[in-house]
PDB file of C-alpha atoms in Angstrom:
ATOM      1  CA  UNK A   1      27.481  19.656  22.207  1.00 43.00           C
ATOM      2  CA  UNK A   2      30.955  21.055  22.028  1.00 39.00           C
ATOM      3  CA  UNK A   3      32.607  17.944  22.165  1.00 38.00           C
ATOM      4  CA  UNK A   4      31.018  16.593  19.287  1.00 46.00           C
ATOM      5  CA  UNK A   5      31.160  20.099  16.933  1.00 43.00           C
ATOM      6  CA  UNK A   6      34.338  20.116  16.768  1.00 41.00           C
ATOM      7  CA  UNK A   7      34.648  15.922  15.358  1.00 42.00           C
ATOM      8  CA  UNK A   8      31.961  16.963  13.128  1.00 41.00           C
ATOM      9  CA  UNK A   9      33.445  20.344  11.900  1.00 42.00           C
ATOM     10  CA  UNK A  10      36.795  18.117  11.061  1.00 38.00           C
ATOM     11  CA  UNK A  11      34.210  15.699   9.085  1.00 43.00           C
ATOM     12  CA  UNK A  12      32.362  18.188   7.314  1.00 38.00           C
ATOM     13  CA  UNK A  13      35.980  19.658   6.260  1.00 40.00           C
ATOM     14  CA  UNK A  14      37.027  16.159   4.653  1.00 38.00           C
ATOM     15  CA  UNK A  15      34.043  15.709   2.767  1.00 40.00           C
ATOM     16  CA  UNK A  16      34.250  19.243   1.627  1.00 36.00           C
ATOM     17  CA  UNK A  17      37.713  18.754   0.644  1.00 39.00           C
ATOM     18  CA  UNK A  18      37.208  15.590  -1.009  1.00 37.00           C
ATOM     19  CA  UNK A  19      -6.472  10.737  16.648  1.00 37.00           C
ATOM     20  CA  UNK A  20      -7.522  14.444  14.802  1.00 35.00           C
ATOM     21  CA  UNK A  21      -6.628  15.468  11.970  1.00 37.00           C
ATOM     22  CA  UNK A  22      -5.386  19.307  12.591  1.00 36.00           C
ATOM     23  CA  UNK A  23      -2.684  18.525  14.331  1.00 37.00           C
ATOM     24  CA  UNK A  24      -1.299  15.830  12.404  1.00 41.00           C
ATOM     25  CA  UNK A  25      -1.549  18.369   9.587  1.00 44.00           C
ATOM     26  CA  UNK A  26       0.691  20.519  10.979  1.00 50.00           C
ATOM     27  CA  UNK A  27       3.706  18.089  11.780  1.00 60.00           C
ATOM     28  CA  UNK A  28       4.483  19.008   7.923  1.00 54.00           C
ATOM     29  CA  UNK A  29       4.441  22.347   7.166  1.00 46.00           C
ATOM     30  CA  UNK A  30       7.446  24.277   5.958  1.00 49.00           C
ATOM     31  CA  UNK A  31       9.427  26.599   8.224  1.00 42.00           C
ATOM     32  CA  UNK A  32       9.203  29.023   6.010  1.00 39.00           C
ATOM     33  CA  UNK A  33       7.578  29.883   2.661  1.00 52.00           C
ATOM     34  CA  UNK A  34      10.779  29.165   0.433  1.00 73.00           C
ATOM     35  CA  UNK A  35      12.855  26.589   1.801  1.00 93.00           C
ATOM     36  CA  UNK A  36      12.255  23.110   2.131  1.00 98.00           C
ATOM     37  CA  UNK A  37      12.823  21.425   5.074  1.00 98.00           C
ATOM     38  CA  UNK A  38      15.551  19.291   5.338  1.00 98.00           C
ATOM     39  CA  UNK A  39      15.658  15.807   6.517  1.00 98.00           C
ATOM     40  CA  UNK A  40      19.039  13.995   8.126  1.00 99.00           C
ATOM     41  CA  UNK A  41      19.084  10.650   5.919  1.00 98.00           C
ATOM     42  CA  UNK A  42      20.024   8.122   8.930  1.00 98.00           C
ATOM     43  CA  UNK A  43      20.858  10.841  10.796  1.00 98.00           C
ATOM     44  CA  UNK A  44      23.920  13.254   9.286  1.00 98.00           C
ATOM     45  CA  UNK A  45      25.099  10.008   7.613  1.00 98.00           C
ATOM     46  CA  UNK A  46      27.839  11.539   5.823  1.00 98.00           C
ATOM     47  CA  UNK A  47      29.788  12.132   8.676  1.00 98.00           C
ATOM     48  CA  UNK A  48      28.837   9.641  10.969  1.00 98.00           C
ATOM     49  CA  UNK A  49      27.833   5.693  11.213  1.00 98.00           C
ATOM     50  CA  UNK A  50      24.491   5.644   9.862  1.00 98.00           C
ATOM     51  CA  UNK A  51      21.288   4.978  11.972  1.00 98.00           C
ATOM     52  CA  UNK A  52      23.720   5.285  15.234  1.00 98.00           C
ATOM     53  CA  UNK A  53      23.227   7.731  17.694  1.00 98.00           C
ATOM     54  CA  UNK A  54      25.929   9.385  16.493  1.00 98.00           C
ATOM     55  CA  UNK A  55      24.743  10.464  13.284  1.00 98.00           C
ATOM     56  CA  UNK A  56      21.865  12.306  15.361  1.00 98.00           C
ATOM     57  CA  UNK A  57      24.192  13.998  17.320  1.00 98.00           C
ATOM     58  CA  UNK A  58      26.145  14.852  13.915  1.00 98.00           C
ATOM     59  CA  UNK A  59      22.791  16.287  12.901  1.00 98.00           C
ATOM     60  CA  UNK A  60      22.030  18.097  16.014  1.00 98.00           C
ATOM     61  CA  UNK A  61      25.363  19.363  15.806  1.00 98.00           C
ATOM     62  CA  UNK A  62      24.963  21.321  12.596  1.00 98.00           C
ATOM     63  CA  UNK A  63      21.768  22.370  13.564  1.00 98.00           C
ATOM     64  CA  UNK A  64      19.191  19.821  11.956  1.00 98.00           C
ATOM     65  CA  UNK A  65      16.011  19.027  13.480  1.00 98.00           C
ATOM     66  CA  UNK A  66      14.529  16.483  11.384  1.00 98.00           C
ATOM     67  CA  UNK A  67      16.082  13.002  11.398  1.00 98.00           C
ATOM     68  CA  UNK A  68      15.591  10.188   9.861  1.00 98.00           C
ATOM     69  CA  UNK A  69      15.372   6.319  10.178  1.00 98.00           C
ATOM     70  CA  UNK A  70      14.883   2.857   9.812  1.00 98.00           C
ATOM     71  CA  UNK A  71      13.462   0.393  12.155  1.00 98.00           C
ATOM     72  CA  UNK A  72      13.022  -3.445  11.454  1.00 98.00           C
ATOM     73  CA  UNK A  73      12.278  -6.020  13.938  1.00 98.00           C
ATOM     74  CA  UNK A  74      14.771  -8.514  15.729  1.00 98.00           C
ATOM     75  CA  UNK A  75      13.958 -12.431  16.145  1.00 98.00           C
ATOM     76  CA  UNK A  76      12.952 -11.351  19.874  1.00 98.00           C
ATOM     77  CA  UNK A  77      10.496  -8.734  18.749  1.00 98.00           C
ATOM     78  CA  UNK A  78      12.456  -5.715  19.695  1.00 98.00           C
ATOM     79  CA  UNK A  79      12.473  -2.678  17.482  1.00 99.00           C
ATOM     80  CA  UNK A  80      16.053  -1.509  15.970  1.00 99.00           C
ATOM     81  CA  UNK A  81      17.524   1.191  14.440  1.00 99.00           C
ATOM     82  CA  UNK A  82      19.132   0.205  10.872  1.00 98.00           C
ATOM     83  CA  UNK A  83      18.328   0.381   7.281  1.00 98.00           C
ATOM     84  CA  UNK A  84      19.677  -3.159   5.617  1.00 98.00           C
ATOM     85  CA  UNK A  85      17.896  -6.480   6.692  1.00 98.00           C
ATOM     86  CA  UNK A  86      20.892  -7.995   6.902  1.00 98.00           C
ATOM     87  CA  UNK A  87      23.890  -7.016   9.297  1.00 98.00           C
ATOM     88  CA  UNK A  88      27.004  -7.530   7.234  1.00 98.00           C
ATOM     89  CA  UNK A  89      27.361  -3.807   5.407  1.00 98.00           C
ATOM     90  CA  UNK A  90      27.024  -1.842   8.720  1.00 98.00           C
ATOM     91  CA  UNK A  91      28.403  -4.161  11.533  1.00 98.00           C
ATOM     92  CA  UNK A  92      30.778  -6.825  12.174  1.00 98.00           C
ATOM     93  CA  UNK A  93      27.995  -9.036  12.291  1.00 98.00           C
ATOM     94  CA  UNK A  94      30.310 -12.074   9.976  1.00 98.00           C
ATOM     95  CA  UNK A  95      32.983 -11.654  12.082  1.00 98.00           C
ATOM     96  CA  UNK A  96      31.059 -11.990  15.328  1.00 98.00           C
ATOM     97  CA  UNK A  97      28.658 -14.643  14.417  1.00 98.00           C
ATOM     98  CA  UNK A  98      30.676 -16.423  11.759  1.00 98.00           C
ATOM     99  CA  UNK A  99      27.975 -18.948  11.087  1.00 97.00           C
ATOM    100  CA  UNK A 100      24.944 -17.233  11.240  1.00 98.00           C
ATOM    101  CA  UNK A 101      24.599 -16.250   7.381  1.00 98.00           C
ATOM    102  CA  UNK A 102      23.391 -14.450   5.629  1.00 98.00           C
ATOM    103  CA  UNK A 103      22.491 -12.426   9.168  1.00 98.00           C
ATOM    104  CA  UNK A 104      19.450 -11.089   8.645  1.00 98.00           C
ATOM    105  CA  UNK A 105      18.163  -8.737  10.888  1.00 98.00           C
ATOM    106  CA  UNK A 106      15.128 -10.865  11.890  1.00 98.00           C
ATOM    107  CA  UNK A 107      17.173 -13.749  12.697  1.00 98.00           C
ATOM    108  CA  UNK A 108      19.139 -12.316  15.755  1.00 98.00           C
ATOM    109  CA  UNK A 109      18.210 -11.475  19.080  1.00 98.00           C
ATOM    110  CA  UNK A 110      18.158  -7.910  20.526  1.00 98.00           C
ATOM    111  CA  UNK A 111      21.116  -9.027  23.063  1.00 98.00           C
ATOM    112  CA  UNK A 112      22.685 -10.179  19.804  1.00 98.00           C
ATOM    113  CA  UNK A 113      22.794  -6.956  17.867  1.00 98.00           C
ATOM    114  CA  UNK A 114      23.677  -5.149  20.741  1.00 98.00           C
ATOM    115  CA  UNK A 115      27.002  -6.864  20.987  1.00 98.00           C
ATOM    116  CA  UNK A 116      27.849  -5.665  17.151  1.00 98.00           C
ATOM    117  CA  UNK A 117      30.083  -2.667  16.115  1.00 98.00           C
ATOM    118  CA  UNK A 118      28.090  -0.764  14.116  1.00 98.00           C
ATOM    119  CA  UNK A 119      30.847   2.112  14.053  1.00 98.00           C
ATOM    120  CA  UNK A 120      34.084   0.784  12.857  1.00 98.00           C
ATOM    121  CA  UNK A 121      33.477   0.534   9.103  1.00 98.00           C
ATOM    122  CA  UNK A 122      32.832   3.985   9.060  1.00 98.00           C
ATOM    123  CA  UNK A 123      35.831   5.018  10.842  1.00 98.00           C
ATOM    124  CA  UNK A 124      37.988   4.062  13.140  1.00 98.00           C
ATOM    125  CA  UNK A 125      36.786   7.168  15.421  1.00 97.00           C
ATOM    126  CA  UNK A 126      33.583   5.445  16.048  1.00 98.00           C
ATOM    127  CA  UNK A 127      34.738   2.302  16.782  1.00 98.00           C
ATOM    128  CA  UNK A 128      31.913   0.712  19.584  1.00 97.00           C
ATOM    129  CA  UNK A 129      29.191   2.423  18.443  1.00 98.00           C
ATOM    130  CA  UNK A 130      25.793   0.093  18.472  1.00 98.00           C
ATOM    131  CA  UNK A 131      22.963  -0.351  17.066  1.00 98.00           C
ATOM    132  CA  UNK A 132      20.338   1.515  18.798  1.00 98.00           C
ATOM    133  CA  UNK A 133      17.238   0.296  20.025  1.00 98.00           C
ATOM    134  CA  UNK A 134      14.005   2.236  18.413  1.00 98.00           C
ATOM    135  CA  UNK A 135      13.797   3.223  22.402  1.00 98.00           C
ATOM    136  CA  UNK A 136      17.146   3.956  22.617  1.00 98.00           C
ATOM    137  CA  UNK A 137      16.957   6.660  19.511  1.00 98.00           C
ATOM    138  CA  UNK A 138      13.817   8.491  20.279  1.00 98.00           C
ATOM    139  CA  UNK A 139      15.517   8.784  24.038  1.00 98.00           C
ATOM    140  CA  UNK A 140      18.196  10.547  21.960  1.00 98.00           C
ATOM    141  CA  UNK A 141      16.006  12.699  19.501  1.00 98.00           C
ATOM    142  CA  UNK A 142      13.944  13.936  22.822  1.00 98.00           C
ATOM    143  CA  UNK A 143      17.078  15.066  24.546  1.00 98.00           C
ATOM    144  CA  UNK A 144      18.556  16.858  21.490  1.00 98.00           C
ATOM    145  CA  UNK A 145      15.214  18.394  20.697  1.00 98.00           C
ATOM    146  CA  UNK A 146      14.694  17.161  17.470  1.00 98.00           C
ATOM    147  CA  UNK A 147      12.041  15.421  15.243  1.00 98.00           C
ATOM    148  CA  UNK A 148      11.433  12.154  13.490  1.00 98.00           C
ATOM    149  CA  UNK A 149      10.892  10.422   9.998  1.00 99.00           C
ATOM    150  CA  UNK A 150      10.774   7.048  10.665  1.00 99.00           C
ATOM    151  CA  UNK A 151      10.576   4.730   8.152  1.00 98.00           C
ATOM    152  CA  UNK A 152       9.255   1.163   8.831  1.00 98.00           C
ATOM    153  CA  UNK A 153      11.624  -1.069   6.897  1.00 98.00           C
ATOM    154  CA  UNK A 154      10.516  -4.224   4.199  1.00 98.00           C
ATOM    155  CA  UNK A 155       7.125  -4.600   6.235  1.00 98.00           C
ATOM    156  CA  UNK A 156       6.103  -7.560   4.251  1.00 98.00           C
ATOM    157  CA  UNK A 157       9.005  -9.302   6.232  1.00 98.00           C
ATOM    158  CA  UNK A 158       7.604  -8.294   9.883  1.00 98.00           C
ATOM    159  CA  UNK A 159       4.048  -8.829  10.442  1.00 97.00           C
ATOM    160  CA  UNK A 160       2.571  -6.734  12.864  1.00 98.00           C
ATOM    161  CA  UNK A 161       5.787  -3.809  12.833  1.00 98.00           C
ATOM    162  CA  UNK A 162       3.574  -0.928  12.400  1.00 98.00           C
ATOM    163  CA  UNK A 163       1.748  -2.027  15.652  1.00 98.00           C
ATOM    164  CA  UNK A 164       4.610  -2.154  17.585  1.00 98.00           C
ATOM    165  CA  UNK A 165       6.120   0.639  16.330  1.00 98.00           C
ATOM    166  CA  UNK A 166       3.143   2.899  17.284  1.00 98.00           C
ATOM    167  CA  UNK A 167       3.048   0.762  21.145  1.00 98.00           C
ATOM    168  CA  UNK A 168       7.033   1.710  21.596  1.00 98.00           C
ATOM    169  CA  UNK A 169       5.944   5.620  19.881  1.00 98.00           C
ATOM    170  CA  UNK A 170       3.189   5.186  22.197  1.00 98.00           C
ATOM    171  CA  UNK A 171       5.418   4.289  25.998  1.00 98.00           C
ATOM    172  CA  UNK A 172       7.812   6.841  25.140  1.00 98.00           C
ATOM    173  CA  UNK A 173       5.732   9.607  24.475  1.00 98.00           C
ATOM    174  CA  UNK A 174       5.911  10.067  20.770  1.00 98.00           C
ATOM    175  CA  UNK A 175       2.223   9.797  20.167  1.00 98.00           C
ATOM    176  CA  UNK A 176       1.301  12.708  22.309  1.00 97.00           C
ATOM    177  CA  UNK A 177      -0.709  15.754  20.904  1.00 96.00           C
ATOM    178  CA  UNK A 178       3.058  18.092  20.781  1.00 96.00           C
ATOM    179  CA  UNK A 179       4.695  14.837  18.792  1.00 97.00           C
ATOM    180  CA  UNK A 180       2.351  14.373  16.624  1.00 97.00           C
ATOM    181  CA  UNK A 181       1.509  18.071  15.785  1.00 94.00           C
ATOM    182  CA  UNK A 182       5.180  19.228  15.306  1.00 94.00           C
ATOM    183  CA  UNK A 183       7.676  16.183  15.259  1.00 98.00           C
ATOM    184  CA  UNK A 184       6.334  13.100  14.130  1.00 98.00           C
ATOM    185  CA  UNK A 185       5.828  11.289  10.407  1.00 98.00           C
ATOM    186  CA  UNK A 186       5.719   7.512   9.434  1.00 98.00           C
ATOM    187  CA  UNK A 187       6.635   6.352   6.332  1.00 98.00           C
ATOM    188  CA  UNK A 188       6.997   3.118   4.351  1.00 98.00           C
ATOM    189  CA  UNK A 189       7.914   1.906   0.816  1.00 98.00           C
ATOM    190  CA  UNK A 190       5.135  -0.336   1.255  1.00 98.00           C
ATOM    191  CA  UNK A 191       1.685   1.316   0.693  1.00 98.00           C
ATOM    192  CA  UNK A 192      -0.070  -1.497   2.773  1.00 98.00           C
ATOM    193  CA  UNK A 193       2.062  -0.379   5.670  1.00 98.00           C
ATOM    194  CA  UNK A 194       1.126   2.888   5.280  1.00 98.00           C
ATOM    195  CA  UNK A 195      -2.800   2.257   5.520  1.00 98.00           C
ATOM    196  CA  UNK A 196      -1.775   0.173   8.479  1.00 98.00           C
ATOM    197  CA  UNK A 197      -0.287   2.792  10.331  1.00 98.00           C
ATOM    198  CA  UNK A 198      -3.187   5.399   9.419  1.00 98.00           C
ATOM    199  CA  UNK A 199      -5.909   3.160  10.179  1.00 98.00           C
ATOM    200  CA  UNK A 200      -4.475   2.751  13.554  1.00 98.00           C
ATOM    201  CA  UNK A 201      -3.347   6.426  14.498  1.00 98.00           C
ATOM    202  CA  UNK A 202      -5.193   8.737  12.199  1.00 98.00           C
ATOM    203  CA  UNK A 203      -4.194  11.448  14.018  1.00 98.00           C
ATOM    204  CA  UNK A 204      -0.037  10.605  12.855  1.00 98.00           C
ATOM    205  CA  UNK A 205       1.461  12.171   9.598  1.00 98.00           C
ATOM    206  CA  UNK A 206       2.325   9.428   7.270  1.00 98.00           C
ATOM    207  CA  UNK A 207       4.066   9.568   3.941  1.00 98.00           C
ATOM    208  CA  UNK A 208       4.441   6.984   0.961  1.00 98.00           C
ATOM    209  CA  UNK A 209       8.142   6.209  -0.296  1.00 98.00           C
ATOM    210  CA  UNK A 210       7.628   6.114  -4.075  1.00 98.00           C
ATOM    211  CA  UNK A 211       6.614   8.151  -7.539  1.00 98.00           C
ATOM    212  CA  UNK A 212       3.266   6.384  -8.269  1.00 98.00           C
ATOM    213  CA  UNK A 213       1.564   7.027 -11.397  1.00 98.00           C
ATOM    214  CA  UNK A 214      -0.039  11.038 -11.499  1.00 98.00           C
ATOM    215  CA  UNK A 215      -3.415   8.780 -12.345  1.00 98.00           C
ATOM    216  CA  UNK A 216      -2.894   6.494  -9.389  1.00 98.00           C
ATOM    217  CA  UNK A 217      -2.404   9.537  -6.848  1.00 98.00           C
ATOM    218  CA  UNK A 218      -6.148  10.047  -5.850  1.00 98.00           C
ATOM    219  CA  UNK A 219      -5.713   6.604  -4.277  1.00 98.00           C
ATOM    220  CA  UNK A 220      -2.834   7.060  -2.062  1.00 98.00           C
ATOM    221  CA  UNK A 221      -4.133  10.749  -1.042  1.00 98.00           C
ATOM    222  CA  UNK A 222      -6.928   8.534   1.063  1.00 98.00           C
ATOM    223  CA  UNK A 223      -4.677   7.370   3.284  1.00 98.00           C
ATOM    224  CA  UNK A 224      -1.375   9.394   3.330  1.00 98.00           C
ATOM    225  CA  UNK A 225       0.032  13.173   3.555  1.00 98.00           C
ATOM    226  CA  UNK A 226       3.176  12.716   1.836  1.00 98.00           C
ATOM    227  CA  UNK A 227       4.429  11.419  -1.522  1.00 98.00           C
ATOM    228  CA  UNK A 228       8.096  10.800  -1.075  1.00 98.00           C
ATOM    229  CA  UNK A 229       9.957   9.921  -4.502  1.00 98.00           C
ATOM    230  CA  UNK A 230      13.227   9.952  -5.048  1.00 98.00           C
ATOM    231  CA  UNK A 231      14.640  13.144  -7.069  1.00 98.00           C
ATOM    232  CA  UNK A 232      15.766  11.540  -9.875  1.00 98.00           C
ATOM    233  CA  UNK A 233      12.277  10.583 -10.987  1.00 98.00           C
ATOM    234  CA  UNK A 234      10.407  13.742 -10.042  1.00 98.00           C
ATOM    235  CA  UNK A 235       9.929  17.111 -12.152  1.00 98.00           C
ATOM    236  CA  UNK A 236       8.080  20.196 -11.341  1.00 98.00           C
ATOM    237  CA  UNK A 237       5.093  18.883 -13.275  1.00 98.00           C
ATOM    238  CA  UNK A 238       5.284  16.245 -11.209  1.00 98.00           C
ATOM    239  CA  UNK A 239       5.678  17.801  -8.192  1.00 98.00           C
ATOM    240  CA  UNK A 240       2.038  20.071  -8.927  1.00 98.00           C
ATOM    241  CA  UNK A 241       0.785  17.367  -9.529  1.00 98.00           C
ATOM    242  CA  UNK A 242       0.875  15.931  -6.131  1.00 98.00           C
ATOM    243  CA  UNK A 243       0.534  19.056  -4.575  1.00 97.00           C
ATOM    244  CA  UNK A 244      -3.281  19.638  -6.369  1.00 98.00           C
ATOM    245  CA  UNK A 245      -4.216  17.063  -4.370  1.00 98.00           C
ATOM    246  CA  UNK A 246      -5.760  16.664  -0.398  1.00 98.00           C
ATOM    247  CA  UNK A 247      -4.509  13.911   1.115  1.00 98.00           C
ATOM    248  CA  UNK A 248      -5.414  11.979   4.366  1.00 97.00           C
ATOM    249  CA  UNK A 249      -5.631  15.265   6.960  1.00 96.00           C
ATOM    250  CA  UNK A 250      -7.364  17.565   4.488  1.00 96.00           C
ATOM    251  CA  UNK A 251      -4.211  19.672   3.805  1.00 96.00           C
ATOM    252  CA  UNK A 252      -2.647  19.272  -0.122  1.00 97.00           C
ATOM    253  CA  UNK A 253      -0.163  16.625  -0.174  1.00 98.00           C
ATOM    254  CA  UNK A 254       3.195  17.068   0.050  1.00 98.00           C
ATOM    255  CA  UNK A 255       6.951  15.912  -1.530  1.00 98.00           C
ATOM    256  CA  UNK A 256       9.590  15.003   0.478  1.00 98.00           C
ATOM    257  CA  UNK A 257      12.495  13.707  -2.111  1.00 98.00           C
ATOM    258  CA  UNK A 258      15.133  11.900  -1.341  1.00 98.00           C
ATOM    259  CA  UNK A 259      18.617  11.332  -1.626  1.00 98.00           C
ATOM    260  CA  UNK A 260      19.971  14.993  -2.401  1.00 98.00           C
ATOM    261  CA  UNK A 261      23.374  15.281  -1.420  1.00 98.00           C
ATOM    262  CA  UNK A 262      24.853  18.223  -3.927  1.00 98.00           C
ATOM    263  CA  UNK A 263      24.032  21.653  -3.654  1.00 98.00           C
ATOM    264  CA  UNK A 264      23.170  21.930  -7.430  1.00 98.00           C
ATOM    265  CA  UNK A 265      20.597  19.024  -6.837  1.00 98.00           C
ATOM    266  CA  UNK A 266      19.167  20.591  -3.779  1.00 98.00           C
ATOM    267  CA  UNK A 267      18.783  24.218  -5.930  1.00 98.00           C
ATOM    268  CA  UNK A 268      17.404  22.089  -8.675  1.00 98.00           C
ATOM    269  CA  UNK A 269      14.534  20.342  -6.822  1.00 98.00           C
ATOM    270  CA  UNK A 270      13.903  22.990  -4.369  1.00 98.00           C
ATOM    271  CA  UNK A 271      12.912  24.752  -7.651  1.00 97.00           C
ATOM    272  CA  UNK A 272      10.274  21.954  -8.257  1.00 98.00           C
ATOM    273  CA  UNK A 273       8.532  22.997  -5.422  1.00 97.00           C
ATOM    274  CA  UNK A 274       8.879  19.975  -2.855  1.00 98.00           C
ATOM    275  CA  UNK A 275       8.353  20.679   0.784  1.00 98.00           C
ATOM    276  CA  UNK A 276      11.733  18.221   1.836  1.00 98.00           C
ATOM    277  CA  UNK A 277      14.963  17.340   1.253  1.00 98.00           C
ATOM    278  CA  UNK A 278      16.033  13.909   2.289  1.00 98.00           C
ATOM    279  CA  UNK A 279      19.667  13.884   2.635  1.00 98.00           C
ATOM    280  CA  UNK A 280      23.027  12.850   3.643  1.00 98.00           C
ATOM    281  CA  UNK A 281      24.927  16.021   3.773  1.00 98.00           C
ATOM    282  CA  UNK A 282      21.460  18.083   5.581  1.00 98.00           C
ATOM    283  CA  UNK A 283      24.603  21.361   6.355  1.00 98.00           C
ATOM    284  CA  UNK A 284      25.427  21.301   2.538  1.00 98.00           C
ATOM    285  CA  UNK A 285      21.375  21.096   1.489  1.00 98.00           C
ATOM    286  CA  UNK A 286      20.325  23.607   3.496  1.00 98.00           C
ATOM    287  CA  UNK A 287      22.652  26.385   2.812  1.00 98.00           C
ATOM    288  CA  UNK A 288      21.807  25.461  -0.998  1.00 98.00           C
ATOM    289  CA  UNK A 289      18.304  26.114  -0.304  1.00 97.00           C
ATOM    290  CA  UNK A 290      18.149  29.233   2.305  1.00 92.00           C
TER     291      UNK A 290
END
């Protein structure tokens, strides 16, 4: 790890300058009675390439042990690691495959991706850097120690993801009773998904990306353990509002917001209440929040 504290200390200086319920239950509880836990947002994305395996070592550098992703599915079936469903923001994609637009995720092959830089738009620094197989990252999170939100990406455009995702989860290990207890939840912005995924592994943590309706929140309570807005359209009212309510594992639902990457909006939300921060800069959030 020292090898990669000290690119990440020069990074963080930049920016600074410029199938039972218990234990699935327990994957979200707070470390502590105060702070929220805090959440790398594709990884410590502020100071790495997003979704690479270098933004979780970023995180594990400064000490994060939450992570999270995105995983979408490739023409071939193979589950990888990135958050648009097209190539072009985060890779070289256009330049590599001139005429394949508008290179959509689905419409590659894993071999494909893996020839992309997925680094170099970043900075030059991590020029090479790929876009990691779903395989490939949890390989990562499991020697670093750490935990996962994974988010299943635009399900409506891969039928069949949150199988697949729980089968790779499955062969690597993720869905045993220490994963799924302490380091484990699945999320979607796409409440079908979500029922998906809890029909077929009760036992797993799941959480909704959204603010529904205070009305509507009985509903998604049935089949999920998190309500995950983002912080610009929650409130503390809105956070009790959630939290009076049990969702899928018997436990009162929690709030995970997301994208908090100030420490005056981390101070401000962890004063609503919510159990996570979702964020970029997780060093800058949790010292706001400690």
């Amino acid at each position: 790890m020292s090898v990669r504290t000290a690119s990440v200390s020069v990074a963080v200086a930049i920016l600074v300058g410029a199938c039972v319920s218990a234990p699935a239950a327990q994957a979200q509880a707070r470390p502590s009675q105060d702070s929220p836990v805090v959440y790398a947002h594709r990884g410590a994305s502020a100071y790495a390439p997003e979704n690479t395996l270098a933004a979780v070592d970023a995180a594990d550098d400064l000490g994060i042990d939450w992570v999270e992703n995105d995983v979408q599915l490739t023409r071939d079936g193979v589950l990888v690691v990135v958050h648009d469903t097209t190539l072009g923001r985060t890779t070289d994609a256009e330049e590599v495959f001139p005429d394949r637009a508008p290179w959509a995720v689905k419409d590659f092959t894993a071999a494909e991706i893996a020839k992309l830089d997925a680094g170099s738009w970043f900075d030059a620094r991590f020029a090479g850097a790929r876009v990691p197989t779903l395989t490939q990252y949890v390989h990562r999170l499991e020697r670093n120690h750490q935990k996962l939100l994974l988010e299943i990406k635009s399900p409506e455009i891969y039928p069949g993801i949150e199988k697949e995702t729980l089968r790779v989860l499955r062969e690597e290990g993720w869905l045993d009773r220490n994963h799924v207890r302490r380091g484990l939840i699945v999320q979607s912005f796409g409440a079908e998904s979500v029922k998906t995924v809890h029909a077929l592994r009760p036992d797993v943590v799941t959480g909704f990306l959204g603010t529904p309706a205070v009305a509507d929140l009985p509903t998604y309570a049935a089949f999920t353990d998190q309500i995950n807005p983002s912080y610009t359209s929650i409130d503390a009212d809105y956070v009790a509002a959630v939290r009076k309510l049990k969702g899928a594992h018997g436990k009162p639902l929690q709030v995970n917001t997301w994208t908090v990457n100030t420490a005056a909006d981390a101070s401000r939300v962890a004063g609503f209440g919510v159990d996570g921060i979702i964020t970029n800069t997780p060093d800058v959030v949790r010292d706001a929040t400690r």
